[in-house]
Amino acid sequence: MSYEPRPENRFTFGLWTVGNIGIDPFGEAVREVLSPVQLVELLAEVGAWGVNLHDNDLVPIDASVHERDQIVSDFMKALDATGLVVPMATTNLFKDPAFRDGAFTANDPRVRALALQKTMRAIDLGVELGATTYVFWGGREGVETDSSKDPLIALARYTEAMNFLCGYVKDQDYDLRFALESKPNEPRGDIYLATTGAMLAFIGTLDHEEMVGVNPEVAHEHMAGLNFTHQVAQAWLMGKLFHIDLNDQIAGRYDQDLRFGSANPKQAFFLVKFLEDVGYEGSRHFDAHAYRTSDYEDVKAFARGCMRTYLILKEKAERWNADPEIQALLAKIAEDDGTTAAVLGPYSTERAAALKEIDFDRRVLGARGQPYEALDQLTVDLLLGTR
Amino acid sequence: MSYEPRPENRFTFGLWTVGNIGIDPFGEAVREVLSPVQLVELLAEVGAWGVNLHDNDLVPIDASVHERDQIVSDFMKALDATGLVVPMATTNLFKDPAFRDGAFTANDPRVRALALQKTMRAIDLGVELGATTYVFWGGREGVETDSSKDPLIALARYTEAMNFLCGYVKDQDYDLRFALESKPNEPRGDIYLATTGAMLAFIGTLDHEEMVGVNPEVAHEHMAGLNFTHQVAQAWLMGKLFHIDLNDQIAGRYDQDLRFGSANPKQAFFLVKFLEDVGYEGSRHFDAHAYRTSDYEDVKAFARGCMRTYLILKEKAERWNADPEIQALLAKIAEDDGTTAAVLGPYSTERAAALKEIDFDRRVLGARGQPYEALDQLTVDLLLGTR
Amino acid sequence: MSYEPRPENRFTFGLWTVGNIGIDPFGEAVREVLSPVQLVELLAEVGAWGVNLHDNDLVPIDASVHERDQIVSDFMKALDATGLVVPMATTNLFKDPAFRDGAFTANDPRVRALALQKTMRAIDLGVELGATTYVFWGGREGVETDSSKDPLIALARYTEAMNFLCGYVKDQDYDLRFALESKPNEPRGDIYLATTGAMLAFIGTLDHEEMVGVNPEVAHEHMAGLNFTHQVAQAWLMGKLFHIDLNDQIAGRYDQDLRFGSANPKQAFFLVKFLEDVGYEGSRHFDAHAYRTSDYEDVKAFARGCMRTYLILKEKAERWNADPEIQALLAKIAEDDGTTAAVLGPYSTERAAALKEIDFDRRVLGARGQPYEALDQLTVDLLLGTR
Amino acid sequence: MSYEPRPENRFTFGLWTVGNIGIDPFGEAVREVLSPVQLVELLAEVGAWGVNLHDNDLVPIDASVHERDQIVSDFMKALDATGLVVPMATTNLFKDPAFRDGAFTANDPRVRALALQKTMRAIDLGVELGATTYVFWGGREGVETDSSKDPLIALARYTEAMNFLCGYVKDQDYDLRFALESKPNEPRGDIYLATTGAMLAFIGTLDHEEMVGVNPEVAHEHMAGLNFTHQVAQAWLMGKLFHIDLNDQIAGRYDQDLRFGSANPKQAFFLVKFLEDVGYEGSRHFDAHAYRTSDYEDVKAFARGCMRTYLILKEKAERWNADPEIQALLAKIAEDDGTTAAVLGPYSTERAAALKEIDFDRRVLGARGQPYEALDQLTVDLLLGTR
């Protein structure tokens, strides 16, 4: 079997991912800056299907209108030449010092206004490039001390901003959906709406909730020690899995943005299996970057590795679904003696009454073991290629 | 100022909290079992307003109907004698071996049926005792390996169970609301609906969402490294803060259930300030237990300490709100030059157009510092009693 | 290749591991108690080489001398019958309420004396059974609040106890070495000597440090988010890797004691590779237990899985060492142009002077990338069986 | 009581702390660069006693000899003018791209040589400025994947480098001690010698261990969820607490370097109490920085807050030691009935024999509770200023 990426895999990377130059809190840039056109060529070379971007990944924040148009034109030519598409765009609301206290939730109303303006313009750019998904990562929407912002006010500002921008998209008649991305901390001490779950709840409070979903990121949920696949499953059930950020991360530490599957291939396996089993049709977007030790040859190895590992795990998921021993265990696990069929289901007075009368033998139920160690070991064997 | 608990503080404890006998994964019981009546007397002695319970905290799981009635009768007499109330009840769906693979999400349908039956009966008991809030903590609703349960099926089962039980309450015409409590892990490797945010989102998918809110617990969000006050704020904004579990916990470790405010009094301060500022009127329920080294005298010190620290922090919150220097800094932080008043607010085509045209000076905005260190240090001083 | 365990693999399990009956902080026992003899038979059936034990895993804490002798005799017959050996023993200083405030560091001197007595007797038992390694895990040696114990006094008590017990072993002329096991927390809020590093430092302060080494446990270092292989490497370099506890654990949560390699097979791979590369000759001891959902058939699957995964990873380590592409990358990484050969090495005045004069071109050095992503992806491929 | 800093408090700050300009992984500088002279003046204004520095905090990495001399001269004038001293210096071995794969443990031998050279020169500078403590923080000494470096080779390189530099200091006859600082991760995935414990053990393997101690940092141990005071206590007991880095940090997240005592004043209290109780005479060095939202006025508030909180907690420690109720509880906790006096102490054959014969009543010992909740609540009250 080939593990070469193909367009139908919908593999995308951000300009900022393969274009990451290696600045970290303790060190300077280690790789030269590549232009957006060079990055598109690099992505085409490694086999990506699409490229995503923040506004300022493409257009410098201080560019004139003329410069902007030239840059966009050059970029679109590169897209044409390579066949890459731009399915997703987003706004950089975290790098400029103006956003040091947040963007939509900043205490200074001028900053909040600037954030809206910058986002509207970036939405225009994204739509111009063909994006149909627009991501919001509110990296600065938070605090280091709760004395500095009332969370109720901050959440009200956040809501107002999202409603405003939904209004803008509808007013412009753009074919664009929003995907909100949560993160518990870093670069702020505590970021609002810290988990995918919180975002899903928040979306339910918006004026145009039908156009807003989530963009869960592996690393961000792992930072909080959460099972990423479970968060994705909830989003999927609610019809809100509009986008996904694939990378890797060890729990309980700084944001690592590691190559997909490289920190923990077993967790990655269950995620890939989920996405493929449910038939997720969106982008498989890699929001990761190469180690700071890498040169650009190694950046390519990084990008190829993200996609290759996904495809290996995809094949393993298919084999897991087809494995007779695994399926036999699953059947055993799901055994149902039928005795409760009449009392389970939607509520009715009769069903409740009948259920209340059943005389369960708790000892029998408590004595029933399940072969989950056996099943998990088969999974490990399958993962390691020894079955 | 007195820090003695009073009924209007609505301080409650679970029978299982002061009645905890100190079993842990590595050790046996260290305190003798007190009867429910003794525990009510203990709680009355320390000044609590109410007592909450799991069904089996009061009535042993194998009690006969006759035994049950006698126990309930004795317990109600103790309530009468002491004046304590039972504002909340819940079901123990985690201790019996029958629930080793979960309750509402167990793979065995008989277990799921038993869980519903046990909960209906426990609801009946809770209502009989006067409870108006019913808590669900799905401690066993999870997995150690994702090979053992499909999260979509598990969440569908969870949904069905909650809908069924809402139906039961409505059918019985009980005056009872549900409060769902999340936890990321322990005793299962990964528990479904792992955060308060996930619970809030889940509630939005239920048939009778109006009767379902959340019961956030300090320790459970701290385990995931989250800012608890932010999670509570989101629940409050959504009108879903039906109950709250107060205790303490260091991030990233086993469930500690420490005396309120004892791990980190500063985080506890912002929480108390929030609850008091918004006028939360529900129980202040302490879901904590004394150290395993404690005897029952020290258990009383533990219980008194939970309430005392709450009241100390409540007074500090009032002083924070009245502190001229702090308020002056808050005013400075909130300074608004009015230049964006016309463009912020609900979306309109005109507002968007006007906003798009503003020429912001990002350098000015980025140069504006905020006195958050000064403000936070004043808060620390106030907290430490040196202002 | 066969992944069947063989005696030369030196695979051992504790009686308490396959004999775990599934009590956790929220639930009762789910499996019946098996006798030590039954557990030896179970371990023989799955192919283990040895069995380790706490004193009270074998002899109940209240057994009479006569009962003790009968139990030991029966157990030794089972060892004879199965061929299993007892390479390691240890003391249970955590389960009995007497040790609720610690054993060697308890504030009550009678408890400290009891702990010494219990350990001397347990050492006698271990030696009688043939153990040559004696493990100390001070699970209760800690605090929930630093107001309760002065850490200097606690560490002095700890030191005195270890010196006393070393003296006892030497006085008895036992062929026995000590292996100290660290853990950051659980069941105490903070356990003293919380990491393998702290234990290694502590050993250097003991009277008979030559007979004391460490017993690092995967789960315990992972709880603190540490790279386990790095801790093992330091112990190995210092000649102190006397024993090892293999299991698995996600960072930043309760003690999981999962099947070896089941949480993160990649981390397990680097550990196995390390142990095999350096020629570690001690026991591969599995200090893990089956999921609480398991029955005893599944407990066997659990035990077999621990050993099987180790052997799979051992084979992969050999292949990694022999893989031409991987070795070529390693050679490239290690490239040395020889220009610094004269100035690196032990200190000398001349070498320092020469080194100080070299005119390094930092830009050249900073521009050199390393193919670590490529190397790590080859490792992932090898791990997943796709190379 | 005054909480104004005084020289005898030995409060120091790094140039890099108050001089931090707010770059983080997601954002640009937010504060203008102040010169070293300006920073000395700022520190003098807020009342610091000393200022510490990395070589390149003072002298740019590309400065000519002439420039260096001028800068040093200006700086020493500022020290003279303000009375500030330089008790500690260190090397920046993390910022320049040359160190992207480590310094002393880098795979490229030229980088290792450069690191030694840079450190020798920086030691010369530090000594010239009067420093008597030299700190090593090996922030880049680690890996993202264990395939890239053999930990045994890395630790051997680390050892060689430390021995070389000890040799240099002795050869130069400098009055200088080394203080090694550990950190578990960030900016590398896993940093070698990840905890203070590991560093203490490592020091014991060095050629000149008498001149090498540790520099524990609050944030770095908190990142791993460890009790910082316990790590400091072990270092103190071993005579190795040569320096200390004070700041604050929530467990299990990115390196926050918060204002001392601002994340958790209770943990800070036990630390201050420890340092004051044992009579630690070294610098109280604040390795923290102001929030990114701060301007330089707020940076001063930050610096003042670090010292003020330390002094408040110092006074509280004195009051804790003098509090009759607290001391009465401590006396009760330490109660000794004298029955074990004869059997506790250094090992002797007689003592062991006598101890083995004692008939302890475990039930009595297990029934003894300790008033740790009461004691901890008194501590909380004292901390909050309500006793």
Short mmCIF file of C-alpha atoms in Angstrom, two decimals, chain A residues 61-62 96-98 100-101 107-114 116-117 120-121 124 143 145-152 155-156 160 163-165 167-168 171-172 184-185 188 190-195 197-202 205 223-227 229-231 233-234 236-238 266 270 274 278 320 330 333-337 339-340 343-349 351-352 355-360 362-370 372 375-376 379, chain B residues 61-62 96-98 100-101 107-114 116-117 120-121 124 143 145-152 155-156 160 163-165 167-168 171-172 184-185 188 190-195 197-202 205 223-227 229-231 233-234 236-238 266 270 274 278 320 330 333-337 339-340 343-349 351-352 355-360 362-370 372 375-376 379:
data_model
loop_
_atom_site.label_atom_id
_atom_site.label_comp_id
_atom_site.label_asym_id
_atom_site.label_seq_id
_atom_site.Cartn_x
_atom_site.Cartn_y
_atom_site.Cartn_z
CA ILE A 61 0.39 44.17 8.50
CA ASP A 62 1.81 47.44 7.20
CA ASP A 96 0.96 42.90 17.11
CA PRO A 97 1.49 44.72 20.44
CA ALA A 98 -1.90 46.35 19.98
CA ARG A 100 -1.32 42.51 24.10
CA ASP A 101 -4.45 42.56 26.27
CA ASN A 107 -10.24 46.33 27.87
CA ASP A 108 -9.48 49.15 25.44
CA PRO A 109 -12.50 49.62 23.13
CA ARG A 110 -10.26 50.91 20.36
CA VAL A 111 -8.47 47.57 20.34
CA ARG A 112 -11.76 45.74 20.13
CA ALA A 113 -12.75 47.92 17.20
CA LEU A 114 -9.41 47.36 15.51
CA LEU A 116 -13.17 43.68 14.23
CA GLN A 117 -11.85 45.83 11.42
CA MET A 120 -13.44 41.94 8.34
CA ARG A 121 -10.58 42.78 6.03
CA ASP A 124 -12.47 39.62 2.58
CA VAL A 143 -5.93 37.12 31.60
CA THR A 145 -5.01 37.78 36.84
CA ASP A 146 -8.76 37.76 37.23
CA SER A 147 -8.54 41.17 38.83
CA SER A 148 -7.87 42.64 35.41
CA LYS A 149 -11.06 41.59 33.62
CA ASP A 150 -14.52 40.55 34.68
CA PRO A 151 -15.15 37.26 32.89
CA LEU A 152 -18.80 38.15 32.34
CA LEU A 155 -17.60 36.84 27.45
CA ALA A 156 -20.18 39.46 26.56
CA GLU A 160 -20.82 40.69 20.56
CA ASN A 163 -22.34 38.15 16.34
CA PHE A 164 -21.00 41.21 14.56
CA LEU A 165 -18.76 39.14 12.31
CA GLY A 167 -23.60 39.60 10.56
CA TYR A 168 -20.85 40.84 8.30
CA ASP A 171 -24.45 40.80 4.84
CA GLN A 172 -21.69 40.20 2.32
CA PRO A 184 -6.51 26.51 27.83
CA ASN A 185 -3.46 28.74 28.25
CA ARG A 188 -2.20 34.10 28.29
CA ASP A 190 -5.89 31.58 31.28
CA ILE A 191 -7.62 31.84 27.93
CA TYR A 192 -11.40 32.19 27.85
CA LEU A 193 -13.47 29.33 26.44
CA ALA A 194 -10.61 27.03 27.23
CA THR A 195 -11.81 23.76 25.74
CA GLY A 197 -16.59 21.79 25.01
CA ALA A 198 -16.71 25.39 26.19
CA MET A 199 -16.67 26.56 22.58
CA LEU A 200 -19.54 24.26 21.65
CA ALA A 201 -21.56 25.66 24.53
CA PHE A 202 -20.64 29.21 23.56
CA THR A 205 -25.52 31.31 22.60
CA MET A 223 -2.37 20.43 27.17
CA ALA A 224 -5.35 20.04 29.50
CA GLY A 225 -4.83 16.28 29.64
CA LEU A 226 -8.07 15.58 27.78
CA ASN A 227 -8.85 12.71 25.40
CA THR A 229 -11.05 11.99 20.27
CA HIS A 230 -13.81 12.41 22.85
CA GLN A 231 -13.92 16.14 22.30
CA ALA A 233 -16.82 13.09 18.95
CA GLN A 234 -18.98 15.55 20.85
CA TRP A 236 -19.27 15.69 15.45
CA LEU A 237 -22.47 14.61 17.18
CA MET A 238 -23.54 18.23 17.38
CA LYS A 266 -1.79 5.32 19.73
CA PHE A 270 -8.04 6.45 17.58
CA PHE A 274 -12.83 8.20 14.27
CA VAL A 278 -17.65 8.81 10.49
CA TRP A 320 -8.90 -2.91 12.71
CA LEU A 330 -16.36 -6.43 20.00
CA ILE A 333 -18.52 -7.01 24.47
CA ALA A 334 -21.81 -5.93 22.92
CA GLU A 335 -23.67 -9.09 23.91
CA ASP A 336 -27.24 -8.34 24.86
CA ASP A 337 -29.51 -11.00 26.33
CA THR A 339 -34.01 -8.84 28.76
CA THR A 340 -34.01 -5.07 28.89
CA VAL A 343 -37.55 -0.94 29.13
CA LEU A 344 -34.78 0.94 27.36
CA GLY A 345 -35.68 3.65 24.89
CA PRO A 346 -37.49 6.97 25.02
CA TYR A 347 -39.32 7.75 28.23
CA SER A 348 -42.86 6.62 28.75
CA THR A 349 -44.82 6.18 31.92
CA ARG A 351 -41.60 1.93 30.44
CA ALA A 352 -40.57 3.65 33.67
CA LEU A 355 -38.26 -0.75 34.63
CA LYS A 356 -38.81 0.12 38.27
CA GLU A 357 -40.16 -3.35 38.90
CA ILE A 358 -37.32 -5.39 37.45
CA ASP A 359 -35.38 -7.38 39.99
CA PHE A 360 -31.78 -7.09 38.82
CA ARG A 362 -26.37 -6.92 40.80
CA ARG A 363 -23.94 -9.68 41.70
CA VAL A 364 -24.27 -11.25 38.31
CA LEU A 365 -23.84 -7.91 36.60
CA GLY A 366 -20.86 -7.00 38.78
CA ALA A 367 -19.18 -10.32 38.13
CA ARG A 368 -19.22 -9.87 34.37
CA GLY A 369 -15.77 -8.96 33.15
CA GLN A 370 -15.03 -7.47 29.79
CA TYR A 372 -10.75 -4.87 27.22
CA LEU A 375 -8.83 -6.02 22.89
CA ASP A 376 -6.42 -3.23 23.61
CA THR A 379 -4.94 -2.96 18.98
CA ILE B 61 -27.84 -0.70 48.54
CA ASP B 62 -29.16 -4.00 49.91
CA ASP B 96 -21.04 -1.23 43.13
CA PRO B 97 -19.15 -3.66 40.85
CA ALA B 98 -22.16 -3.70 38.55
CA ARG B 100 -17.46 -1.18 36.70
CA ASP B 101 -17.87 -0.35 33.01
CA ASN B 107 -21.77 -1.74 27.24
CA ASP B 108 -24.10 -4.16 28.98
CA PRO B 109 -27.71 -3.01 28.45
CA ARG B 110 -28.77 -4.57 31.74
CA VAL B 111 -26.38 -2.27 33.55
CA ARG B 112 -27.80 0.72 31.72
CA ALA B 113 -31.29 -0.36 32.75
CA LEU B 114 -30.21 -0.89 36.34
CA LEU B 116 -31.93 4.12 35.25
CA GLN B 117 -33.90 2.16 37.79
CA MET B 120 -35.46 6.82 39.51
CA ARG B 121 -35.65 5.32 42.97
CA ASP B 124 -37.94 9.50 44.62
CA VAL B 143 -12.94 4.24 29.15
CA THR B 145 -9.03 2.39 25.98
CA ASP B 146 -11.03 3.83 23.11
CA SER B 147 -11.15 0.40 21.56
CA SER B 148 -13.68 -0.61 24.20
CA LYS B 149 -16.44 1.90 23.42
CA ASP B 150 -17.40 4.02 20.46
CA PRO B 151 -17.71 7.55 21.86
CA LEU B 152 -20.65 8.28 19.57
CA LEU B 155 -22.78 9.81 24.06
CA ALA B 156 -26.00 8.61 22.46
CA GLU B 160 -31.01 8.79 26.05
CA ASN B 163 -33.86 12.39 28.40
CA PHE B 164 -35.48 9.42 30.06
CA LEU B 165 -34.86 10.77 33.53
CA GLY B 167 -39.16 12.58 31.37
CA TYR B 168 -39.56 10.75 34.63
CA ASP B 171 -44.10 12.79 34.58
CA GLN B 172 -43.96 12.68 38.37
CA PRO B 184 -11.72 14.70 33.21
CA ASN B 185 -10.45 11.41 34.63
CA ARG B 188 -11.77 6.05 34.56
CA ASP B 190 -10.95 9.29 30.35
CA ILE B 191 -14.42 10.29 31.45
CA TYR B 192 -16.90 11.49 28.85
CA LEU B 193 -18.02 15.14 28.90
CA ALA B 194 -14.82 15.94 30.70
CA THR B 195 -15.29 19.63 31.47
CA GLY B 197 -17.91 23.42 29.03
CA ALA B 198 -18.58 20.01 27.50
CA MET B 199 -21.51 19.56 29.88
CA LEU B 200 -22.99 22.92 28.95
CA ALA B 201 -22.79 21.97 25.29
CA PHE B 202 -24.31 18.56 26.00
CA THR B 205 -28.75 18.76 22.95
CA MET B 223 -7.26 18.66 37.56
CA ALA B 224 -7.30 19.79 33.93
CA GLY B 225 -5.41 22.96 34.81
CA LEU B 226 -8.37 25.19 34.01
CA ASN B 227 -9.35 28.48 35.63
CA THR B 229 -13.96 30.87 37.85
CA HIS B 230 -14.01 31.15 34.06
CA GLN B 231 -15.94 27.91 33.74
CA ALA B 233 -18.80 32.39 34.62
CA GLN B 234 -19.77 30.70 31.38
CA TRP B 236 -23.72 31.61 34.95
CA LEU B 237 -24.05 33.55 31.70
CA MET B 238 -25.98 30.67 30.22
CA LYS B 266 -6.08 33.33 45.76
CA PHE B 270 -11.80 35.15 42.76
CA PHE B 274 -17.68 36.02 41.50
CA VAL B 278 -23.45 38.02 40.73
CA TRP B 320 -11.99 44.77 47.19
CA LEU B 330 -10.11 49.65 37.49
CA ILE B 333 -8.09 50.27 32.95
CA ALA B 334 -11.58 50.86 31.60
CA GLU B 335 -10.78 54.26 30.15
CA ASP B 336 -12.58 54.84 26.89
CA ASP B 337 -11.87 57.90 24.74
CA THR B 339 -13.78 57.32 19.56
CA THR B 340 -15.18 53.91 18.83
CA VAL B 343 -18.80 51.54 15.53
CA LEU B 344 -19.08 49.05 18.38
CA GLY B 345 -22.39 47.36 19.02
CA PRO B 346 -24.73 45.06 17.12
CA TYR B 347 -23.93 44.54 13.47
CA SER B 348 -25.28 46.88 10.86
CA THR B 349 -24.11 47.50 7.35
CA ARG B 351 -21.49 50.32 11.32
CA ALA B 352 -19.33 47.82 9.48
CA LEU B 355 -15.51 50.71 11.13
CA LYS B 356 -13.69 49.51 8.04
CA GLU B 357 -12.68 53.05 7.24
CA ILE B 358 -11.16 54.04 10.58
CA ASP B 359 -7.43 54.63 10.46
CA PHE B 360 -6.19 53.15 13.72
CA ARG B 362 -1.62 50.52 16.03
CA ARG B 363 1.58 51.89 17.53
CA VAL B 364 -0.35 54.02 19.97
CA LEU B 365 -2.59 51.13 20.90
CA GLY B 366 0.34 48.76 21.25
CA ALA B 367 2.22 51.21 23.45
CA ARG B 368 -0.57 51.45 25.99
CA GLY B 369 0.34 49.48 29.06
CA GLN B 370 -2.13 48.41 31.71
CA TYR B 372 -2.33 44.81 36.01
CA LEU B 375 -3.71 45.82 40.58
CA ASP B 376 -2.85 42.22 41.28
CA THR B 379 -5.24 42.19 45.51
#
